[in-house]
mmCIF file of C-alpha atoms and ligand atoms in Angstrom:
data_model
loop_
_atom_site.group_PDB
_atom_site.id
_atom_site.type_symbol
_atom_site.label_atom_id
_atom_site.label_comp_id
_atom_site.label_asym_id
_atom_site.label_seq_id
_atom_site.Cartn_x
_atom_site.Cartn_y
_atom_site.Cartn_z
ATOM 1 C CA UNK A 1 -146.423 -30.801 -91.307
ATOM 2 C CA UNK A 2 -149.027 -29.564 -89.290
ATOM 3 C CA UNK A 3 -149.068 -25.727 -88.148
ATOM 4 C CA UNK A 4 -149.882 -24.900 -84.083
ATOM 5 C CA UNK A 5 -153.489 -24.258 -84.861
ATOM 6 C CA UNK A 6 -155.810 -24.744 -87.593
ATOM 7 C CA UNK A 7 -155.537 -21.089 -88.276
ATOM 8 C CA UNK A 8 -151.608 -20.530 -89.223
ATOM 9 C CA UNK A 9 -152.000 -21.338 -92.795
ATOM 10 C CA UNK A 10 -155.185 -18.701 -93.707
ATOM 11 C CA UNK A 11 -153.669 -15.874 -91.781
ATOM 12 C CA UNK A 12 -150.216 -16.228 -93.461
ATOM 13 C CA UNK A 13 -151.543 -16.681 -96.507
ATOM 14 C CA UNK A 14 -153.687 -13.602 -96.466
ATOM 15 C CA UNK A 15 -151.065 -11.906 -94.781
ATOM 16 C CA UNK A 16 -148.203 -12.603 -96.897
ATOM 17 C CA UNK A 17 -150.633 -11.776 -99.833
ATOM 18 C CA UNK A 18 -151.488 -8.318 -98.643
ATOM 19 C CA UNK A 19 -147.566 -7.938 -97.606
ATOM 20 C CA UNK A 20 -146.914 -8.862 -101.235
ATOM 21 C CA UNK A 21 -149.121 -6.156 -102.969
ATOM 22 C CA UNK A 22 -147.413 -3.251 -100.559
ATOM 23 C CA UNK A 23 -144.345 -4.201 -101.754
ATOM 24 C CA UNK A 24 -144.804 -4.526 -105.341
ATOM 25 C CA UNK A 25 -145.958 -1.027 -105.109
ATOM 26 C CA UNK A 26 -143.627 0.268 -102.345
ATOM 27 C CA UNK A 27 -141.334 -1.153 -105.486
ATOM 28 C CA UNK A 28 -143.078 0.119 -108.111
ATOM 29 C CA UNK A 29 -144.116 3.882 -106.640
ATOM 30 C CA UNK A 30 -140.330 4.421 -104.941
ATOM 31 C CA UNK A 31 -138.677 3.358 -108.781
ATOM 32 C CA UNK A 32 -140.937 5.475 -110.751
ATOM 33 C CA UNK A 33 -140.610 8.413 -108.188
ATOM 34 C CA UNK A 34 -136.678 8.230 -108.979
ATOM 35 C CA UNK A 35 -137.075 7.753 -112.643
ATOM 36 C CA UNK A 36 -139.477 10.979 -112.681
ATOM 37 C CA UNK A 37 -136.511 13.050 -110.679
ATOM 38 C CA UNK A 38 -134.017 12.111 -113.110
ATOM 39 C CA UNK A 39 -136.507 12.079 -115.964
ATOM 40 C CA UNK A 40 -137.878 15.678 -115.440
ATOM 41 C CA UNK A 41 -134.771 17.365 -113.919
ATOM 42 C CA UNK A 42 -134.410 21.179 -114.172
ATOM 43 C CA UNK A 43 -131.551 21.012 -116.358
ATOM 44 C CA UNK A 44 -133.558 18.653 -119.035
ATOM 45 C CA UNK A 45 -136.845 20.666 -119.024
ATOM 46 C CA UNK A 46 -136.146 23.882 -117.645
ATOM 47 C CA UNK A 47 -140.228 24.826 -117.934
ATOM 48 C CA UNK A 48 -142.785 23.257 -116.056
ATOM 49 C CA UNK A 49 -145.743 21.651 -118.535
ATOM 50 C CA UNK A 50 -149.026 21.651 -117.485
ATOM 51 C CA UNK A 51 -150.695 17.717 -118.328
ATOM 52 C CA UNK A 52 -153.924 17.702 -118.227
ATOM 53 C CA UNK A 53 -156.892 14.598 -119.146
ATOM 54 C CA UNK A 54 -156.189 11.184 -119.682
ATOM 55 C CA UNK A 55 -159.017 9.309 -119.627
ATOM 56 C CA UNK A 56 -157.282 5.572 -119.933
ATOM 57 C CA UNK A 57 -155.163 6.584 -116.950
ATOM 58 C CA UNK A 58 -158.298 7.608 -115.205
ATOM 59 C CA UNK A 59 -160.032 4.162 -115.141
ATOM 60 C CA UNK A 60 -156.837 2.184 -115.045
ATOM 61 C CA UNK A 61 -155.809 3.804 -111.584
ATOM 62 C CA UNK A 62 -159.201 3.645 -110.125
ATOM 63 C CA UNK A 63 -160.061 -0.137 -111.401
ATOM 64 C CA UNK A 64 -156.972 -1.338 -110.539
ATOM 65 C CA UNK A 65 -156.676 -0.449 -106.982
ATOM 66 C CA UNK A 66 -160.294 -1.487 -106.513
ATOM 67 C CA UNK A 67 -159.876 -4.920 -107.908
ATOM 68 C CA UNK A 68 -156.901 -5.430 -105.623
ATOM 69 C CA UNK A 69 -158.882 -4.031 -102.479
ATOM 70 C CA UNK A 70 -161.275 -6.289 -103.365
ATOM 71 C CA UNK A 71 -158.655 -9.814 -103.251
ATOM 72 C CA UNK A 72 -157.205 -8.172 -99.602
ATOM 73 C CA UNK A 73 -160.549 -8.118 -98.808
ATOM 74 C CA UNK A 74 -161.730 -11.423 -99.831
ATOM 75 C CA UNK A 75 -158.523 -13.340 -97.850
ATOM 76 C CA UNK A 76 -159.101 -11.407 -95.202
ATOM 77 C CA UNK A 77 -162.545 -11.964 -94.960
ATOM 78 C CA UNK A 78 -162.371 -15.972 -95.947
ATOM 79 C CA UNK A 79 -159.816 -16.507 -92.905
ATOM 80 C CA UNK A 80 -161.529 -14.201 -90.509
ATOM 81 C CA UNK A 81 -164.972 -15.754 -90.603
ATOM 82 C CA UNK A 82 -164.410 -18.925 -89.644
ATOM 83 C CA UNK A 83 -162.233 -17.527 -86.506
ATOM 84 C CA UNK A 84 -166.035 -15.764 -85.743
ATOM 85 C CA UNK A 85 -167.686 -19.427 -86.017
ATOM 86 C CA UNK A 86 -167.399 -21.493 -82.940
ATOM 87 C CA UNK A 87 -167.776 -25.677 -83.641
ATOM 88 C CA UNK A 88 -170.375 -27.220 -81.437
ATOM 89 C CA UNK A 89 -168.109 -29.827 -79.944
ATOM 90 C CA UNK A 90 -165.571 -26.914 -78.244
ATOM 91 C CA UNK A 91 -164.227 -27.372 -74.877
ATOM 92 C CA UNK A 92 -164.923 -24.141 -73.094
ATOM 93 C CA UNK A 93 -161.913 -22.051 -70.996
ATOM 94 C CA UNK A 94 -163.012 -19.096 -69.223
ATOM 95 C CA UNK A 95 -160.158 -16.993 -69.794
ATOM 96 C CA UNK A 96 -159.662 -14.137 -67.354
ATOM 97 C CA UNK A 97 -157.900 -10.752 -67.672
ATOM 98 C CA UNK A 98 -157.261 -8.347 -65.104
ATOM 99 C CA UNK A 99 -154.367 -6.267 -64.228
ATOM 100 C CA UNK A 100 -152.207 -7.960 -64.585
ATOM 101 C CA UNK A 101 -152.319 -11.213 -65.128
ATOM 102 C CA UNK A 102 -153.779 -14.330 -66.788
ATOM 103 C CA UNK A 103 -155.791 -17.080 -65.371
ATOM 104 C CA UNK A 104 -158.184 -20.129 -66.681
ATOM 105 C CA UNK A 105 -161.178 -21.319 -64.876
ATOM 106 C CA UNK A 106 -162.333 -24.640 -66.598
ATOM 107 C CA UNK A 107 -165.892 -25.984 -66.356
ATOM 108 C CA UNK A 108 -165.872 -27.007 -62.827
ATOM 109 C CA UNK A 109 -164.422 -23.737 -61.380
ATOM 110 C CA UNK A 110 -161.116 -24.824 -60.921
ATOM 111 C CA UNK A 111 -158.747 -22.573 -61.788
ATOM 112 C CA UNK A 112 -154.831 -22.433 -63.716
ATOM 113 C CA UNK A 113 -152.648 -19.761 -64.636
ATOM 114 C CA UNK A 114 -151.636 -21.580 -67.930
ATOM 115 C CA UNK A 115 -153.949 -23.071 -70.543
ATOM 116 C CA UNK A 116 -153.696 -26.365 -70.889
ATOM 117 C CA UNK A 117 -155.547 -27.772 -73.355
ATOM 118 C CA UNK A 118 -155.972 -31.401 -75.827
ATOM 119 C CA UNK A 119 -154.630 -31.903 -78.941
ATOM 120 C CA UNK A 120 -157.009 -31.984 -81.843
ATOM 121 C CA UNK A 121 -159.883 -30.807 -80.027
ATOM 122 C CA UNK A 122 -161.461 -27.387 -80.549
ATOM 123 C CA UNK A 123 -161.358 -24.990 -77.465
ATOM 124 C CA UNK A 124 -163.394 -21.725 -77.350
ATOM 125 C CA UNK A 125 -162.039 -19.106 -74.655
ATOM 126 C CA UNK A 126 -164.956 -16.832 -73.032
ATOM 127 C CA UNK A 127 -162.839 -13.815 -73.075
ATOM 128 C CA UNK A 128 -163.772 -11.719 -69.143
ATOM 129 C CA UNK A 129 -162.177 -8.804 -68.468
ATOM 130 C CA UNK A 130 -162.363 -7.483 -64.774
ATOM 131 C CA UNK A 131 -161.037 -4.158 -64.675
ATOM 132 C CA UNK A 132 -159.870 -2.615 -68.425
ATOM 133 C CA UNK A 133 -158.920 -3.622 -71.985
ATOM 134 C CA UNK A 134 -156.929 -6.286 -72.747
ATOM 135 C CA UNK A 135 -156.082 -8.279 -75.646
ATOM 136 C CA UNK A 136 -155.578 -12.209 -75.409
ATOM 137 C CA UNK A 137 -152.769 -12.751 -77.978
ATOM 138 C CA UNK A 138 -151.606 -16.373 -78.797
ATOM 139 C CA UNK A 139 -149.071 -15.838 -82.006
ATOM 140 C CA UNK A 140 -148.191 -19.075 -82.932
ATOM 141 C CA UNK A 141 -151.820 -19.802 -82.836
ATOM 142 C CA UNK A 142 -152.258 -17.105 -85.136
ATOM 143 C CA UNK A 143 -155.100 -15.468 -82.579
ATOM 144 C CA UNK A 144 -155.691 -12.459 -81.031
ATOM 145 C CA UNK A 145 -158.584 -10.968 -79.300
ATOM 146 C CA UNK A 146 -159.509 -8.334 -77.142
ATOM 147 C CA UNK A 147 -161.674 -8.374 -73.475
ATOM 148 C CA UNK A 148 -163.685 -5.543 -73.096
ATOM 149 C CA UNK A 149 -164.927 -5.060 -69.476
ATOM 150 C CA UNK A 150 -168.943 -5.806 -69.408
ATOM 151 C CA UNK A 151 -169.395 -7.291 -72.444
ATOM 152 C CA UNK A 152 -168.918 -11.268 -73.463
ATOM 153 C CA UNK A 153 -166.145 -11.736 -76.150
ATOM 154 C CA UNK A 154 -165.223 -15.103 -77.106
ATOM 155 C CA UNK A 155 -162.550 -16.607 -79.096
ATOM 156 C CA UNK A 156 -161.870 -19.929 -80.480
ATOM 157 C CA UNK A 157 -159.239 -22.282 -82.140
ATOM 158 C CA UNK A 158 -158.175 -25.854 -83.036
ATOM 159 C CA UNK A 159 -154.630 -27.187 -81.199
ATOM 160 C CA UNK A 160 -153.059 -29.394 -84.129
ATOM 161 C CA UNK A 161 -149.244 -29.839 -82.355
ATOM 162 C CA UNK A 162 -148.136 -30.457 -79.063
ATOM 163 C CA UNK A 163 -146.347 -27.933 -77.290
ATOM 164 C CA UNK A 164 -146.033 -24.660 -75.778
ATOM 165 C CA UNK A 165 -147.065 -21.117 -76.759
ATOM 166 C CA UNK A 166 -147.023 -17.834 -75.448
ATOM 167 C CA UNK A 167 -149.367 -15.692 -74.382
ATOM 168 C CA UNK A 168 -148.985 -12.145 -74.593
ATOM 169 C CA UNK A 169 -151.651 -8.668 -73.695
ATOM 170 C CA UNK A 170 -151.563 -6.965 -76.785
ATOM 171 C CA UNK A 171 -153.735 -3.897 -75.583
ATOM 172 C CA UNK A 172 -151.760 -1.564 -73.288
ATOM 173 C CA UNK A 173 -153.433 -1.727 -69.908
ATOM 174 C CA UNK A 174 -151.565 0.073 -67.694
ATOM 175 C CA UNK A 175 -147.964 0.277 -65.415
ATOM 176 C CA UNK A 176 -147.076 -3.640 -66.250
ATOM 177 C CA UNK A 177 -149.003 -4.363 -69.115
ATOM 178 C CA UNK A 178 -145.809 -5.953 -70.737
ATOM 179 C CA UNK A 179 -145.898 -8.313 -67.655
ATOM 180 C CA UNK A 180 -149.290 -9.866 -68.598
ATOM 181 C CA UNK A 181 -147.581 -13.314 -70.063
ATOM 182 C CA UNK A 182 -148.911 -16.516 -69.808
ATOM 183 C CA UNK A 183 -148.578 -19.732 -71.893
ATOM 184 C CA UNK A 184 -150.549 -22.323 -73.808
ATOM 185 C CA UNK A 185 -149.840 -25.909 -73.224
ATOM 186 C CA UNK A 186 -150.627 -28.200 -75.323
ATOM 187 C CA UNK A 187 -150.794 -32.213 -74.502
ATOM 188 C CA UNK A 188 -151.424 -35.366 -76.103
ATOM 189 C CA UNK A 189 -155.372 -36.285 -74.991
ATOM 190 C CA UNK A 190 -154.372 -39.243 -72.386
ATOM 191 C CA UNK A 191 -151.493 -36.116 -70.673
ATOM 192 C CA UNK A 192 -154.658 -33.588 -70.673
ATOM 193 C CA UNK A 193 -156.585 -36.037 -69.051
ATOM 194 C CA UNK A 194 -154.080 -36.524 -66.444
ATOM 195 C CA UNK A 195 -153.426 -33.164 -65.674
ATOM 196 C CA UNK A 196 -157.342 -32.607 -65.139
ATOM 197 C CA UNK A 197 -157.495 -34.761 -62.959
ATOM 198 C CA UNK A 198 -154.888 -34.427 -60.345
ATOM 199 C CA UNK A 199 -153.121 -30.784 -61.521
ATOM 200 C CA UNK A 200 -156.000 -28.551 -62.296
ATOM 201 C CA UNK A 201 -156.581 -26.344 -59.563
ATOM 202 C CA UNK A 202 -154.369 -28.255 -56.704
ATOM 203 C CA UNK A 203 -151.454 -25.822 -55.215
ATOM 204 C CA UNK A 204 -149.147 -26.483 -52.694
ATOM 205 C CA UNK A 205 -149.319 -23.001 -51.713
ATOM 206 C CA UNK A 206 -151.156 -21.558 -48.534
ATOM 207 C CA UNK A 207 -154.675 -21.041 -49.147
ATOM 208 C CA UNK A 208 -154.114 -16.933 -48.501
ATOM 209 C CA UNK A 209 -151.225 -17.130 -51.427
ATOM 210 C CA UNK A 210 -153.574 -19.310 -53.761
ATOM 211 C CA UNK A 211 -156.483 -16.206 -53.073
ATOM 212 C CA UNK A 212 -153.453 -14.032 -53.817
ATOM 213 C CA UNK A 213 -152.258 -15.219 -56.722
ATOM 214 C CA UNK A 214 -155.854 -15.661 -58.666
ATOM 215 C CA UNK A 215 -156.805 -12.074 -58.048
ATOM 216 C CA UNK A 216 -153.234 -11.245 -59.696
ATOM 217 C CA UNK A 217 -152.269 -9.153 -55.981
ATOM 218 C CA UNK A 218 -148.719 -10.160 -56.596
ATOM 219 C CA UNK A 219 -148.494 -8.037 -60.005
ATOM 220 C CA UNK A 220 -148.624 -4.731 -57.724
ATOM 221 C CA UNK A 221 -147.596 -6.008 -54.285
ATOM 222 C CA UNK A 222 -143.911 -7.599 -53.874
ATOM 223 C CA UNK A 223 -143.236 -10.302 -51.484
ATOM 224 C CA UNK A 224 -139.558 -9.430 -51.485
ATOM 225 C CA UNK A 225 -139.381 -5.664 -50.226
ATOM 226 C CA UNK A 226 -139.464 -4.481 -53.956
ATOM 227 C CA UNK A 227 -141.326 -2.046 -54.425
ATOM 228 C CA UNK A 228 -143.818 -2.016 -57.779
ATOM 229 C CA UNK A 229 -146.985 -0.365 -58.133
ATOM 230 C CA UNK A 230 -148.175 -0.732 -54.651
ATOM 231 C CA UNK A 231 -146.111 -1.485 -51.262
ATOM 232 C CA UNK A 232 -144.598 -4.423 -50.460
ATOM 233 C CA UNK A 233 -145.981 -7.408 -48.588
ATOM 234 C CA UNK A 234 -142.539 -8.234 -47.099
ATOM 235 C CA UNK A 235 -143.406 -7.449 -43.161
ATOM 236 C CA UNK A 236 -146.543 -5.544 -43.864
ATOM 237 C CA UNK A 237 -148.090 -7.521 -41.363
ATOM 238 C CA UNK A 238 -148.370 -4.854 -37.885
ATOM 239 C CA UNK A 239 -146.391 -2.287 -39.877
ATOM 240 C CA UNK A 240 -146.556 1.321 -39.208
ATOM 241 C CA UNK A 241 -147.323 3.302 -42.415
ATOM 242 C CA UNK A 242 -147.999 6.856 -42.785
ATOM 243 C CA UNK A 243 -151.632 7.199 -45.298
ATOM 244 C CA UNK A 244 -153.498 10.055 -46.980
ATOM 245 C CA UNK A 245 -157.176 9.971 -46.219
ATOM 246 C CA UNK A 246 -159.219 12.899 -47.563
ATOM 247 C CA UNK A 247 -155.949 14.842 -48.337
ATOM 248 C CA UNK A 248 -154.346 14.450 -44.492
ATOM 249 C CA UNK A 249 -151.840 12.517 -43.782
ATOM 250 C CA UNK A 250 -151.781 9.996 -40.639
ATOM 251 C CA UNK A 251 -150.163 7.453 -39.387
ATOM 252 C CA UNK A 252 -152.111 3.817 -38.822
ATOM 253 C CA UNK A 253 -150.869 0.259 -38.101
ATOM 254 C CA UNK A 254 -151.511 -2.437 -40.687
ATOM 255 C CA UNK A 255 -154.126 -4.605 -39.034
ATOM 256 C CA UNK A 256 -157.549 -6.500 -40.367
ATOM 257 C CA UNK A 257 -159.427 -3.639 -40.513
ATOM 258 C CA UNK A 258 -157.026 -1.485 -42.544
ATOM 259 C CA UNK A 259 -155.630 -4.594 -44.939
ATOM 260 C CA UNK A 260 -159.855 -5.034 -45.432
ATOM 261 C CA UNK A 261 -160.505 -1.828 -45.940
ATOM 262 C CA UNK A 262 -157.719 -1.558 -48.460
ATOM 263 C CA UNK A 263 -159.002 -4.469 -50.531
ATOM 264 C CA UNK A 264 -162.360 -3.138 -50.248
ATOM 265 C CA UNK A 265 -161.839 0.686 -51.020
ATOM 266 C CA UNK A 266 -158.326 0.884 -52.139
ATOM 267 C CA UNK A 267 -158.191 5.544 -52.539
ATOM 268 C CA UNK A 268 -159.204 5.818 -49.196
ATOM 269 C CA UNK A 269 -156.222 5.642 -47.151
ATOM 270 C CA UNK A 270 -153.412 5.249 -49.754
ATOM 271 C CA UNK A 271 -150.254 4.516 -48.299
ATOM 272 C CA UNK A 272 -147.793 8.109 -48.564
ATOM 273 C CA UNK A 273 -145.548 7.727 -51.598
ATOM 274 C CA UNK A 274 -148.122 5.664 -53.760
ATOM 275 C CA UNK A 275 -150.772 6.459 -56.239
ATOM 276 C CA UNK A 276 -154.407 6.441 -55.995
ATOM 277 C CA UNK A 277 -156.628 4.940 -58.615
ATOM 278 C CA UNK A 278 -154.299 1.851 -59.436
ATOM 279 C CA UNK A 279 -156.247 -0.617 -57.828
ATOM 280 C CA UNK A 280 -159.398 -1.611 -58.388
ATOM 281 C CA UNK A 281 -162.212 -2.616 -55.146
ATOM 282 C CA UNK A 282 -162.084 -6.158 -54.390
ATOM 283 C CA UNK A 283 -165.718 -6.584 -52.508
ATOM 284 C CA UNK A 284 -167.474 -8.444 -55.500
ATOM 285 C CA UNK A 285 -164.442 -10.532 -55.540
ATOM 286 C CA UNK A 286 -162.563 -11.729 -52.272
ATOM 287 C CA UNK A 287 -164.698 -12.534 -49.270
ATOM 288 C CA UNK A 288 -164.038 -11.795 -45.898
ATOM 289 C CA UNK A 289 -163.177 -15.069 -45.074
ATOM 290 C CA UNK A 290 -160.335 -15.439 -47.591
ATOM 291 C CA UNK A 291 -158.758 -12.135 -46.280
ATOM 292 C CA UNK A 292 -158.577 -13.656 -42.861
ATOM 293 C CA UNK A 293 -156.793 -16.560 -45.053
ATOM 294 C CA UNK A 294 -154.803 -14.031 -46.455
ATOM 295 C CA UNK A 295 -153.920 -12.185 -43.340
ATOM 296 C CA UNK A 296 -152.525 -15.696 -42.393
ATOM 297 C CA UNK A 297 -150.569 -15.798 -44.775
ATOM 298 C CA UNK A 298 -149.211 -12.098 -45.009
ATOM 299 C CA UNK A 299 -148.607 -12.846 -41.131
ATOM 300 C CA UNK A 300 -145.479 -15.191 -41.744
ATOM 301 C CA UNK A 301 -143.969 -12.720 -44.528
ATOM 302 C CA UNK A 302 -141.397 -11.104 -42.012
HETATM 303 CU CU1 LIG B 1 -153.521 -6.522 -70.084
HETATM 304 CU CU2 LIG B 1 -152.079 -5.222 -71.426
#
């Protein structure tokens, strides 16, 4: 039977080999500890002996432990290696981080929140983070890496059955870390090929939702009146809110200048009741024409 990846078998089996030796001596240490107890109770040897020197004992208890150092190291090391060791022939996914969500920008710059990827052929993920730490876990796949803002990670692996995986953030990066979840599909090569070509990257949502939704706004901002990290998008459109900027409070209407100034410098005029320093600016990122696109689009959340 083949496993999810080409990885599953060397990880378990250095896993369940390292898992092994703790328990033989979680086993082994716990038994003799209770022997000892009973062995050397007060009312068998009332006075404490002082052992000293035992030279076998010496070199048995240091080469022992070395030698089977040594074997965790050398599975560990075998599997890990070829994890480090890209093939030639790998399909490259750009696979982006930020808080807090997933997305996958294939080679033409078209974008998906799941991976979707061939069967049988290897794909290596350039890990990008844009704002913190996170860690691009795939457990069935056996995989687990982590994105490190301004500097190129990479990770790689070999899809051997169809189907789908998770994907989880396994590096705590922030309020909803734990809602960083994505998925791997995987498809036969003629499915991929379909998807590619009239899936990848096509939405039927509003062009202002679509900008939305790749820079991962919706993680923080409700469209529902909930409110999460930052306030809701439900009727922000023309609201009044009352902000902090420099300390005072004052009131301002939510038009294009304050909804572009907030993507732009999010602490200046945080909205009373919320936190400053949760968002990151988004001037590198969205332009000001897909804010107007947005604004269209925030316009008909009433
Ligand atoms: Cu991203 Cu945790």
């Amino acid at each position: 039977m083949n496993q999810a990846s080409n990885f599953v078998e060397g990880v378990d089996l250095s896993f369940y080999i390292i898992l092994g030796i703790s328990v033989f001596f979680l086993v082994g240490i716990t038994a003799t500890m209770i022997w000892f107890v009973v062995r050397y109770r007060k009312s068998k040897s009332p006075k404490a002996k002082n052992i000293e020197g035992n030279n076998k004992l010496e070199i048995l208890w240091t080469v022992i432990p070395t030698l089977l150092v040594l074997v965790m190291f050398y599975y560990g090391w075998t599997e890990y290696e070829p994890m480090r060791k890209v093939p030639k022939d790998a399909m490259v996914v750009k696979a982006h981080g930020q808080m807090w969500s997933w997305s996958f920008e294939y080679d033409d710059g078209r974008r998906s929140e799941e991976l979707v990827v061939p069967l049988n052929k290897p794909v290596k993920l350039e890990l990008i983070s844009h704002d913190v730490l996170h860690s691009l876990y795939i457990p069935a796949f056996r995989i687990k890496e982590d994105l490190v803002p301004g500097k190129d990670n990479y990770m790689w692996f070999l899809p051997q059955k169809v189907g789908e995986y998770d994907i989880f953030c396994a590096e705590y990066c922030g309020e909803r870390h734990s809602y960083m979840l994505s998925m791997v599909r995987v498809l036969t090569e003629q499915e991929y090929n379909t998807w590619y070509e009239e899936k990848l990257g096509k939405s039927d949502d509003p062009p202002g939702l679509q900008i939305l939704k790749q820079n991962a706004c919706l993680s923080c901002h409700s469209r529902d009146g909930t409110e999460i990290v930052g306030p809701t998008f439900k009727g922000i459109w023309g609201r009044n809110e009352v902000v902090i900027t420099d300390g005072e409070e004052r009131e301002i209407t939510v038009d294009k200048d304050y909804i572009l100034h907030s993507i732009y410098e999010p602490d200046a005029d945080v909205v009373k009741g919320f936190n400053a320093g949760q968002m990151i600016s988004y001037k590198n990122t969205i332009s000001e024409e897909q804010i107007d696109q947005i604004i269209e689009y925030l316009k008909t959340l009433q």
